[in-house]
PDB file of N, CA and C in Angstrom:
ATOM      1  N   MET A   1    -102.419  13.164-154.036  1.00  0.00           N
ATOM      2  CA  MET A   1    -102.477  13.751-152.719  1.00  0.00           C
ATOM      3  C   MET A   1    -101.262  13.369-151.856  1.00  0.00           C
ATOM      4  N   PRO A   2    -100.803  12.106-151.848  1.00  0.00           N
ATOM      5  CA  PRO A   2     -99.643  11.759-151.033  1.00  0.00           C
ATOM      6  C   PRO A   2     -98.395  12.558-151.426  1.00  0.00           C
ATOM      7  N   VAL A   3     -98.269  12.916-152.692  1.00  0.00           N
ATOM      8  CA  VAL A   3     -97.113  13.689-153.143  1.00  0.00           C
ATOM      9  C   VAL A   3     -97.107  15.055-152.461  1.00  0.00           C
ATOM     10  N   LEU A   4     -98.276  15.667-152.322  1.00  0.00           N
ATOM     11  CA  LEU A   4     -98.360  16.962-151.652  1.00  0.00           C
ATOM     12  C   LEU A   4     -97.972  16.849-150.176  1.00  0.00           C
ATOM     13  N   ALA A   5     -98.359  15.770-149.545  1.00  0.00           N
ATOM     14  CA  ALA A   5     -98.011  15.578-148.138  1.00  0.00           C
ATOM     15  C   ALA A   5     -96.500  15.438-147.964  1.00  0.00           C
ATOM     16  N   VAL A   6     -95.871  14.692-148.846  1.00  0.00           N
ATOM     17  CA  VAL A   6     -94.416  14.519-148.793  1.00  0.00           C
ATOM     18  C   VAL A   6     -93.723  15.855-149.046  1.00  0.00           C
ATOM     19  N   LEU A   7     -94.216  16.608-150.014  1.00  0.00           N
ATOM     20  CA  LEU A   7     -93.643  17.911-150.326  1.00  0.00           C
ATOM     21  C   LEU A   7     -93.788  18.856-149.135  1.00  0.00           C
ATOM     22  N   ALA A   8     -94.944  18.872-148.506  1.00  0.00           N
ATOM     23  CA  ALA A   8     -95.176  19.741-147.355  1.00  0.00           C
ATOM     24  C   ALA A   8     -94.248  19.371-146.202  1.00  0.00           C
ATOM     25  N   LEU A   9     -94.071  18.086-145.950  1.00  0.00           N
ATOM     26  CA  LEU A   9     -93.163  17.647-144.888  1.00  0.00           C
ATOM     27  C   LEU A   9     -91.723  18.029-145.206  1.00  0.00           C
ATOM     28  N   GLY A  10     -91.347  17.884-146.457  1.00  0.00           N
ATOM     29  CA  GLY A  10     -89.991  18.244-146.876  1.00  0.00           C
ATOM     30  C   GLY A  10     -89.718  19.720-146.687  1.00  0.00           C
ATOM     31  N   LEU A  11     -90.672  20.565-147.037  1.00  0.00           N
ATOM     32  CA  LEU A  11     -90.497  22.002-146.895  1.00  0.00           C
ATOM     33  C   LEU A  11     -90.503  22.434-145.430  1.00  0.00           C
ATOM     34  N   SER A  12     -91.270  21.767-144.604  1.00  0.00           N
ATOM     35  CA  SER A  12     -91.308  22.143-143.193  1.00  0.00           C
ATOM     36  C   SER A  12     -89.988  21.823-142.503  1.00  0.00           C
ATOM     37  N   ALA A  13     -89.245  20.866-143.009  1.00  0.00           N
ATOM     38  CA  ALA A  13     -87.940  20.523-142.433  1.00  0.00           C
ATOM     39  C   ALA A  13     -86.938  21.650-142.632  1.00  0.00           C
ATOM     40  N   CYS A  14     -87.158  22.486-143.640  1.00  0.00           N
ATOM     41  CA  CYS A  14     -86.254  23.602-143.920  1.00  0.00           C
ATOM     42  C   CYS A  14     -86.506  24.779-142.998  1.00  0.00           C
ATOM     43  N   GLY A  15     -87.538  24.726-142.197  1.00  0.00           N
ATOM     44  CA  GLY A  15     -87.896  25.849-141.344  1.00  0.00           C
ATOM     45  C   GLY A  15     -87.246  25.822-139.981  1.00  0.00           C
ATOM     46  N   GLY A  16     -86.124  25.153-139.829  1.00  0.00           N
ATOM     47  CA  GLY A  16     -85.443  25.060-138.540  1.00  0.00           C
ATOM     48  C   GLY A  16     -84.767  26.356-138.167  1.00  0.00           C
ATOM     49  N   PRO A  17     -84.028  26.341-137.069  1.00  0.00           N
ATOM     50  CA  PRO A  17     -83.345  27.546-136.607  1.00  0.00           C
ATOM     51  C   PRO A  17     -82.361  28.070-137.645  1.00  0.00           C
ATOM     52  N   SER A  18     -82.276  29.374-137.729  1.00  0.00           N
ATOM     53  CA  SER A  18     -81.357  30.008-138.669  1.00  0.00           C
ATOM     54  C   SER A  18     -79.972  30.138-138.033  1.00  0.00           C
ATOM     55  N   ILE A  19     -79.020  30.553-138.834  1.00  0.00           N
ATOM     56  CA  ILE A  19     -77.672  30.812-138.325  1.00  0.00           C
ATOM     57  C   ILE A  19     -77.731  31.919-137.274  1.00  0.00           C
ATOM     58  N   GLU A  20     -78.555  32.928-137.507  1.00  0.00           N
ATOM     59  CA  GLU A  20     -78.691  34.016-136.537  1.00  0.00           C
ATOM     60  C   GLU A  20     -79.253  33.503-135.212  1.00  0.00           C
ATOM     61  N   ASP A  21     -80.230  32.582-135.282  1.00  0.00           N
ATOM     62  CA  ASP A  21     -80.764  31.974-134.061  1.00  0.00           C
ATOM     63  C   ASP A  21     -79.646  31.257-133.306  1.00  0.00           C
ATOM     64  N   PHE A  22     -78.809  30.530-134.028  1.00  0.00           N
ATOM     65  CA  PHE A  22     -77.694  29.815-133.409  1.00  0.00           C
ATOM     66  C   PHE A  22     -76.737  30.796-132.734  1.00  0.00           C
ATOM     67  N   ARG A  23     -76.428  31.908-133.419  1.00  0.00           N
ATOM     68  CA  ARG A  23     -75.501  32.880-132.858  1.00  0.00           C
ATOM     69  C   ARG A  23     -76.035  33.491-131.567  1.00  0.00           C
ATOM     70  N   GLN A  24     -77.344  33.683-131.494  1.00  0.00           N
ATOM     71  CA  GLN A  24     -77.936  34.303-130.312  1.00  0.00           C
ATOM     72  C   GLN A  24     -78.191  33.305-129.186  1.00  0.00           C
ATOM     73  N   ASP A  25     -78.451  32.065-129.526  1.00  0.00           N
ATOM     74  CA  ASP A  25     -78.761  31.052-128.522  1.00  0.00           C
ATOM     75  C   ASP A  25     -77.820  29.869-128.704  1.00  0.00           C
ATOM     76  N   ASP A  26     -76.599  30.024-128.238  1.00  0.00           N
ATOM     77  CA  ASP A  26     -75.556  29.021-128.399  1.00  0.00           C
ATOM     78  C   ASP A  26     -75.087  28.586-127.014  1.00  0.00           C
ATOM     79  N   PRO A  27     -75.796  27.662-126.404  1.00  0.00           N
ATOM     80  CA  PRO A  27     -75.476  27.321-125.017  1.00  0.00           C
ATOM     81  C   PRO A  27     -74.096  26.707-124.805  1.00  0.00           C
ATOM     82  N   ASP A  28     -73.519  26.099-125.816  1.00  0.00           N
ATOM     83  CA  ASP A  28     -72.209  25.471-125.635  1.00  0.00           C
ATOM     84  C   ASP A  28     -71.062  26.479-125.601  1.00  0.00           C
ATOM     85  N   GLY A  29     -71.279  27.671-126.119  1.00  0.00           N
ATOM     86  CA  GLY A  29     -70.241  28.694-126.089  1.00  0.00           C
ATOM     87  C   GLY A  29     -69.414  28.795-127.351  1.00  0.00           C
ATOM     88  N   ASN A  30     -69.818  28.128-128.414  1.00  0.00           N
ATOM     89  CA  ASN A  30     -69.035  28.194-129.648  1.00  0.00           C
ATOM     90  C   ASN A  30     -68.986  29.609-130.221  1.00  0.00           C
ATOM     91  N   THR A  31     -70.094  30.334-130.148  1.00  0.00           N
ATOM     92  CA  THR A  31     -70.111  31.713-130.638  1.00  0.00           C
ATOM     93  C   THR A  31     -69.161  32.568-129.803  1.00  0.00           C
ATOM     94  N   ALA A  32     -69.134  32.335-128.502  1.00  0.00           N
ATOM     95  CA  ALA A  32     -68.206  33.061-127.632  1.00  0.00           C
ATOM     96  C   ALA A  32     -66.768  32.806-128.075  1.00  0.00           C
ATOM     97  N   CYS A  33     -66.468  31.572-128.414  1.00  0.00           N
ATOM     98  CA  CYS A  33     -65.105  31.227-128.837  1.00  0.00           C
ATOM     99  C   CYS A  33     -64.751  31.862-130.172  1.00  0.00           C
ATOM    100  N   ILE A  34     -65.704  31.920-131.081  1.00  0.00           N
ATOM    101  CA  ILE A  34     -65.450  32.546-132.384  1.00  0.00           C
ATOM    102  C   ILE A  34     -65.105  34.018-132.191  1.00  0.00           C
ATOM    103  N   HIS A  35     -65.873  34.714-131.346  1.00  0.00           N
ATOM    104  CA  HIS A  35     -65.575  36.125-131.068  1.00  0.00           C
ATOM    105  C   HIS A  35     -64.245  36.248-130.325  1.00  0.00           C
ATOM    106  N   PHE A  36     -63.981  35.318-129.430  1.00  0.00           N
ATOM    107  CA  PHE A  36     -62.752  35.371-128.645  1.00  0.00           C
ATOM    108  C   PHE A  36     -61.511  35.282-129.528  1.00  0.00           C
ATOM    109  N   VAL A  37     -61.548  34.431-130.533  1.00  0.00           N
ATOM    110  CA  VAL A  37     -60.391  34.284-131.425  1.00  0.00           C
ATOM    111  C   VAL A  37     -60.012  35.625-132.019  1.00  0.00           C
ATOM    112  N   SER A  38     -60.995  36.365-132.525  1.00  0.00           N
ATOM    113  CA  SER A  38     -60.702  37.673-133.111  1.00  0.00           C
ATOM    114  C   SER A  38     -60.218  38.647-132.055  1.00  0.00           C
ATOM    115  N   GLY A  39     -60.870  38.645-130.917  1.00  0.00           N
ATOM    116  CA  GLY A  39     -60.471  39.559-129.852  1.00  0.00           C
ATOM    117  C   GLY A  39     -59.103  39.250-129.293  1.00  0.00           C
ATOM    118  N   TYR A  40     -58.765  37.984-129.247  1.00  0.00           N
ATOM    119  CA  TYR A  40     -57.488  37.550-128.697  1.00  0.00           C
ATOM    120  C   TYR A  40     -56.327  37.906-129.625  1.00  0.00           C
ATOM    121  N   THR A  41     -56.579  37.897-130.924  1.00  0.00           N
ATOM    122  CA  THR A  41     -55.500  38.127-131.886  1.00  0.00           C
ATOM    123  C   THR A  41     -55.431  39.562-132.405  1.00  0.00           C
ATOM    124  N   ASP A  42     -56.447  40.388-132.149  1.00  0.00           N
ATOM    125  CA  ASP A  42     -56.490  41.762-132.655  1.00  0.00           C
ATOM    126  C   ASP A  42     -56.537  42.718-131.464  1.00  0.00           C
ATOM    127  N   ASP A  43     -55.505  43.545-131.315  1.00  0.00           N
ATOM    128  CA  ASP A  43     -55.490  44.460-130.174  1.00  0.00           C
ATOM    129  C   ASP A  43     -56.108  45.816-130.493  1.00  0.00           C
ATOM    130  N   GLY A  44     -56.756  45.929-131.628  1.00  0.00           N
ATOM    131  CA  GLY A  44     -57.421  47.180-132.007  1.00  0.00           C
ATOM    132  C   GLY A  44     -58.861  47.219-131.534  1.00  0.00           C
ATOM    133  N   ALA A  45     -59.604  48.186-132.075  1.00  0.00           N
ATOM    134  CA  ALA A  45     -61.003  48.384-131.686  1.00  0.00           C
ATOM    135  C   ALA A  45     -61.862  47.164-132.011  1.00  0.00           C
ATOM    136  N   ALA A  46     -61.613  46.544-133.160  1.00  0.00           N
ATOM    137  CA  ALA A  46     -62.394  45.350-133.527  1.00  0.00           C
ATOM    138  C   ALA A  46     -62.135  44.224-132.540  1.00  0.00           C
ATOM    139  N   GLY A  47     -60.908  44.079-132.110  1.00  0.00           N
ATOM    140  CA  GLY A  47     -60.571  43.049-131.134  1.00  0.00           C
ATOM    141  C   GLY A  47     -61.263  43.288-129.801  1.00  0.00           C
ATOM    142  N   ARG A  48     -61.254  44.541-129.341  1.00  0.00           N
ATOM    143  CA  ARG A  48     -61.927  44.868-128.078  1.00  0.00           C
ATOM    144  C   ARG A  48     -63.425  44.599-128.175  1.00  0.00           C
ATOM    145  N   THR A  49     -64.019  44.970-129.306  1.00  0.00           N
ATOM    146  CA  THR A  49     -65.449  44.719-129.513  1.00  0.00           C
ATOM    147  C   THR A  49     -65.741  43.227-129.467  1.00  0.00           C
ATOM    148  N   ASN A  50     -64.898  42.434-130.109  1.00  0.00           N
ATOM    149  CA  ASN A  50     -65.121  40.992-130.131  1.00  0.00           C
ATOM    150  C   ASN A  50     -64.895  40.353-128.762  1.00  0.00           C
ATOM    151  N   LEU A  51     -64.011  40.897-127.953  1.00  0.00           N
ATOM    152  CA  LEU A  51     -63.850  40.372-126.589  1.00  0.00           C
ATOM    153  C   LEU A  51     -65.097  40.647-125.758  1.00  0.00           C
ATOM    154  N   VAL A  52     -65.713  41.811-125.974  1.00  0.00           N
ATOM    155  CA  VAL A  52     -66.970  42.116-125.279  1.00  0.00           C
ATOM    156  C   VAL A  52     -68.050  41.129-125.717  1.00  0.00           C
ATOM    157  N   LYS A  53     -68.150  40.884-127.031  1.00  0.00           N
ATOM    158  CA  LYS A  53     -69.134  39.924-127.538  1.00  0.00           C
ATOM    159  C   LYS A  53     -68.858  38.518-126.990  1.00  0.00           C
ATOM    160  N   ALA A  54     -67.579  38.149-126.921  1.00  0.00           N
ATOM    161  CA  ALA A  54     -67.219  36.838-126.377  1.00  0.00           C
ATOM    162  C   ALA A  54     -67.643  36.731-124.920  1.00  0.00           C
ATOM    163  N   ALA A  55     -67.453  37.801-124.167  1.00  0.00           N
ATOM    164  CA  ALA A  55     -67.837  37.787-122.756  1.00  0.00           C
ATOM    165  C   ALA A  55     -69.348  37.662-122.592  1.00  0.00           C
ATOM    166  N   VAL A  56     -70.103  38.378-123.415  1.00  0.00           N
ATOM    167  CA  VAL A  56     -71.569  38.310-123.336  1.00  0.00           C
ATOM    168  C   VAL A  56     -72.042  36.890-123.635  1.00  0.00           C
ATOM    169  N   HIS A  57     -71.575  36.322-124.738  1.00  0.00           N
ATOM    170  CA  HIS A  57     -71.973  34.954-125.087  1.00  0.00           C
ATOM    171  C   HIS A  57     -71.440  33.951-124.063  1.00  0.00           C
ATOM    172  N   GLY A  58     -70.218  34.166-123.609  1.00  0.00           N
ATOM    173  CA  GLY A  58     -69.619  33.260-122.639  1.00  0.00           C
ATOM    174  C   GLY A  58     -70.353  33.245-121.310  1.00  0.00           C
ATOM    175  N   SER A  59     -70.920  34.375-120.928  1.00  0.00           N
ATOM    176  CA  SER A  59     -71.650  34.444-119.653  1.00  0.00           C
ATOM    177  C   SER A  59     -72.898  33.579-119.663  1.00  0.00           C
ATOM    178  N   ARG A  60     -73.408  33.267-120.857  1.00  0.00           N
ATOM    179  CA  ARG A  60     -74.617  32.438-120.983  1.00  0.00           C
ATOM    180  C   ARG A  60     -74.296  30.995-121.329  1.00  0.00           C
ATOM    181  N   SER A  61     -73.031  30.667-121.433  1.00  0.00           N
ATOM    182  CA  SER A  61     -72.629  29.333-121.856  1.00  0.00           C
ATOM    183  C   SER A  61     -72.932  28.286-120.793  1.00  0.00           C
ATOM    184  N   THR A  62     -73.341  27.116-121.256  1.00  0.00           N
ATOM    185  CA  THR A  62     -73.521  25.989-120.338  1.00  0.00           C
ATOM    186  C   THR A  62     -72.202  25.263-120.108  1.00  0.00           C
ATOM    187  N   THR A  63     -71.174  25.649-120.835  1.00  0.00           N
ATOM    188  CA  THR A  63     -69.844  25.084-120.643  1.00  0.00           C
ATOM    189  C   THR A  63     -69.204  25.817-119.465  1.00  0.00           C
ATOM    190  N   ASP A  64     -69.060  25.119-118.352  1.00  0.00           N
ATOM    191  CA  ASP A  64     -68.583  25.745-117.116  1.00  0.00           C
ATOM    192  C   ASP A  64     -67.274  26.493-117.291  1.00  0.00           C
ATOM    193  N   ALA A  65     -66.325  25.900-117.988  1.00  0.00           N
ATOM    194  CA  ALA A  65     -65.007  26.516-118.123  1.00  0.00           C
ATOM    195  C   ALA A  65     -65.078  27.854-118.851  1.00  0.00           C
ATOM    196  N   ILE A  66     -65.970  27.974-119.816  1.00  0.00           N
ATOM    197  CA  ILE A  66     -66.139  29.255-120.518  1.00  0.00           C
ATOM    198  C   ILE A  66     -66.848  30.246-119.610  1.00  0.00           C
ATOM    199  N   ARG A  67     -67.965  29.827-119.040  1.00  0.00           N
ATOM    200  CA  ARG A  67     -68.757  30.721-118.189  1.00  0.00           C
ATOM    201  C   ARG A  67     -67.952  31.209-116.983  1.00  0.00           C
ATOM    202  N   ASN A  68     -67.139  30.341-116.394  1.00  0.00           N
ATOM    203  CA  ASN A  68     -66.371  30.712-115.200  1.00  0.00           C
ATOM    204  C   ASN A  68     -65.225  31.669-115.500  1.00  0.00           C
ATOM    205  N   ALA A  69     -64.860  31.836-116.757  1.00  0.00           N
ATOM    206  CA  ALA A  69     -63.806  32.780-117.134  1.00  0.00           C
ATOM    207  C   ALA A  69     -64.362  34.178-117.363  1.00  0.00           C
ATOM    208  N   VAL A  70     -65.684  34.335-117.152  1.00  0.00           N
ATOM    209  CA  VAL A  70     -66.357  35.611-117.371  1.00  0.00           C
ATOM    210  C   VAL A  70     -66.921  36.103-116.050  1.00  0.00           C
ATOM    211  N   SER A  71     -66.796  37.400-115.835  1.00  0.00           N
ATOM    212  CA  SER A  71     -67.361  38.032-114.648  1.00  0.00           C
ATOM    213  C   SER A  71     -68.367  39.087-115.102  1.00  0.00           C
ATOM    214  N   THR A  72     -69.352  39.338-114.252  1.00  0.00           N
ATOM    215  CA  THR A  72     -70.326  40.389-114.529  1.00  0.00           C
ATOM    216  C   THR A  72     -70.267  41.396-113.390  1.00  0.00           C
ATOM    217  N   ASP A  73     -70.033  42.668-113.737  1.00  0.00           N
ATOM    218  CA  ASP A  73     -69.947  43.674-112.683  1.00  0.00           C
ATOM    219  C   ASP A  73     -71.335  44.156-112.271  1.00  0.00           C
ATOM    220  N   GLU A  74     -71.386  45.077-111.332  1.00  0.00           N
ATOM    221  CA  GLU A  74     -72.651  45.567-110.786  1.00  0.00           C
ATOM    222  C   GLU A  74     -73.527  46.232-111.843  1.00  0.00           C
ATOM    223  N   ALA A  75     -72.908  46.789-112.860  1.00  0.00           N
ATOM    224  CA  ALA A  75     -73.661  47.453-113.929  1.00  0.00           C
ATOM    225  C   ALA A  75     -74.191  46.449-114.954  1.00  0.00           C
ATOM    226  N   GLY A  76     -73.814  45.175-114.796  1.00  0.00           N
ATOM    227  CA  GLY A  76     -74.267  44.148-115.736  1.00  0.00           C
ATOM    228  C   GLY A  76     -73.349  43.962-116.930  1.00  0.00           C
ATOM    229  N   THR A  77     -72.178  44.589-116.883  1.00  0.00           N
ATOM    230  CA  THR A  77     -71.203  44.463-117.968  1.00  0.00           C
ATOM    231  C   THR A  77     -70.411  43.176-117.784  1.00  0.00           C
ATOM    232  N   HIS A  78     -70.298  42.409-118.854  1.00  0.00           N
ATOM    233  CA  HIS A  78     -69.566  41.145-118.827  1.00  0.00           C
ATOM    234  C   HIS A  78     -68.124  41.380-119.259  1.00  0.00           C
ATOM    235  N   ASN A  79     -67.201  40.768-118.551  1.00  0.00           N
ATOM    236  CA  ASN A  79     -65.773  40.873-118.869  1.00  0.00           C
ATOM    237  C   ASN A  79     -65.126  39.510-118.746  1.00  0.00           C
ATOM    238  N   ILE A  80     -64.194  39.240-119.649  1.00  0.00           N
ATOM    239  CA  ILE A  80     -63.401  38.013-119.527  1.00  0.00           C
ATOM    240  C   ILE A  80     -62.330  38.300-118.492  1.00  0.00           C
ATOM    241  N   ILE A  81     -62.355  37.558-117.409  1.00  0.00           N
ATOM    242  CA  ILE A  81     -61.414  37.808-116.318  1.00  0.00           C
ATOM    243  C   ILE A  81     -60.184  36.906-116.395  1.00  0.00           C
ATOM    244  N   ASP A  82     -60.264  35.858-117.195  1.00  0.00           N
ATOM    245  CA  ASP A  82     -59.132  34.927-117.321  1.00  0.00           C
ATOM    246  C   ASP A  82     -59.031  34.478-118.779  1.00  0.00           C
ATOM    247  N   LYS A  83     -58.242  35.239-119.563  1.00  0.00           N
ATOM    248  CA  LYS A  83     -58.124  34.938-121.002  1.00  0.00           C
ATOM    249  C   LYS A  83     -57.506  33.563-121.253  1.00  0.00           C
ATOM    250  N   GLU A  84     -56.563  33.170-120.417  1.00  0.00           N
ATOM    251  CA  GLU A  84     -55.933  31.860-120.618  1.00  0.00           C
ATOM    252  C   GLU A  84     -56.928  30.729-120.372  1.00  0.00           C
ATOM    253  N   ALA A  85     -57.753  30.859-119.355  1.00  0.00           N
ATOM    254  CA  ALA A  85     -58.774  29.837-119.078  1.00  0.00           C
ATOM    255  C   ALA A  85     -59.815  29.815-120.190  1.00  0.00           C
ATOM    256  N   PHE A  86     -60.181  30.996-120.681  1.00  0.00           N
ATOM    257  CA  PHE A  86     -61.153  31.080-121.781  1.00  0.00           C
ATOM    258  C   PHE A  86     -60.570  30.409-123.025  1.00  0.00           C
ATOM    259  N   LYS A  87     -59.309  30.717-123.321  1.00  0.00           N
ATOM    260  CA  LYS A  87     -58.632  30.120-124.479  1.00  0.00           C
ATOM    261  C   LYS A  87     -58.566  28.599-124.336  1.00  0.00           C
ATOM    262  N   LYS A  88     -58.211  28.121-123.170  1.00  0.00           N
ATOM    263  CA  LYS A  88     -58.121  26.677-122.926  1.00  0.00           C
ATOM    264  C   LYS A  88     -59.490  26.018-123.105  1.00  0.00           C
ATOM    265  N   ALA A  89     -60.539  26.666-122.617  1.00  0.00           N
ATOM    266  CA  ALA A  89     -61.897  26.125-122.760  1.00  0.00           C
ATOM    267  C   ALA A  89     -62.312  26.090-124.227  1.00  0.00           C
ATOM    268  N   CYS A  90     -61.959  27.115-124.974  1.00  0.00           N
ATOM    269  CA  CYS A  90     -62.288  27.134-126.408  1.00  0.00           C
ATOM    270  C   CYS A  90     -61.513  26.058-127.154  1.00  0.00           C
ATOM    271  N   ASN A  91     -60.256  25.872-126.797  1.00  0.00           N
ATOM    272  CA  ASN A  91     -59.480  24.788-127.417  1.00  0.00           C
ATOM    273  C   ASN A  91     -60.106  23.432-127.113  1.00  0.00           C
ATOM    274  N   ALA A  92     -60.647  23.279-125.913  1.00  0.00           N
ATOM    275  CA  ALA A  92     -61.318  22.032-125.553  1.00  0.00           C
ATOM    276  C   ALA A  92     -62.612  21.841-126.351  1.00  0.00           C
ATOM    277  N   GLN A  93     -63.189  22.955-126.840  1.00  0.00           N
ATOM    278  CA  GLN A  93     -64.401  22.887-127.678  1.00  0.00           C
ATOM    279  C   GLN A  93     -64.039  22.552-129.130  1.00  0.00           C
ATOM    280  N   GLY A  94     -62.746  22.476-129.445  1.00  0.00           N
ATOM    281  CA  GLY A  94     -62.334  22.127-130.793  1.00  0.00           C
ATOM    282  C   GLY A  94     -61.696  23.258-131.565  1.00  0.00           C
ATOM    283  N   MET A  95     -61.561  24.430-130.945  1.00  0.00           N
ATOM    284  CA  MET A  95     -60.886  25.552-131.596  1.00  0.00           C
ATOM    285  C   MET A  95     -59.379  25.331-131.501  1.00  0.00           C
ATOM    286  N   THR A  96     -58.621  26.056-132.306  1.00  0.00           N
ATOM    287  CA  THR A  96     -57.172  26.018-132.208  1.00  0.00           C
ATOM    288  C   THR A  96     -56.698  27.447-132.029  1.00  0.00           C
ATOM    289  N   ILE A  97     -56.483  27.834-130.785  1.00  0.00           N
ATOM    290  CA  ILE A  97     -56.014  29.168-130.456  1.00  0.00           C
ATOM    291  C   ILE A  97     -54.642  29.013-129.837  1.00  0.00           C
ATOM    292  N   LYS A  98     -53.655  29.632-130.444  1.00  0.00           N
ATOM    293  CA  LYS A  98     -52.273  29.481-129.961  1.00  0.00           C
ATOM    294  C   LYS A  98     -51.886  30.613-129.047  1.00  0.00           C
TER     295      LYS A  98
END
């Protein structure tokens, strides 16, 4: 019987948040920075899409420097208003954006 209890506890430890959960609920802003890197380096449609994603995630960040680089207009659309400040904040999070 004790073996079953240990096995059950071991399996329940695997039931933590998924990568998708992390991507959707990332209060530090790391997901915003990941999207920002692509948006910052790609001036095509994929880059624009990733800047929008970075702004959405950045608007929810608990990291002040990331959140403060994002503005929300009256329609609720999030935009990065200061790319240099956003880049600097992401570099401070451990990213390397040149």
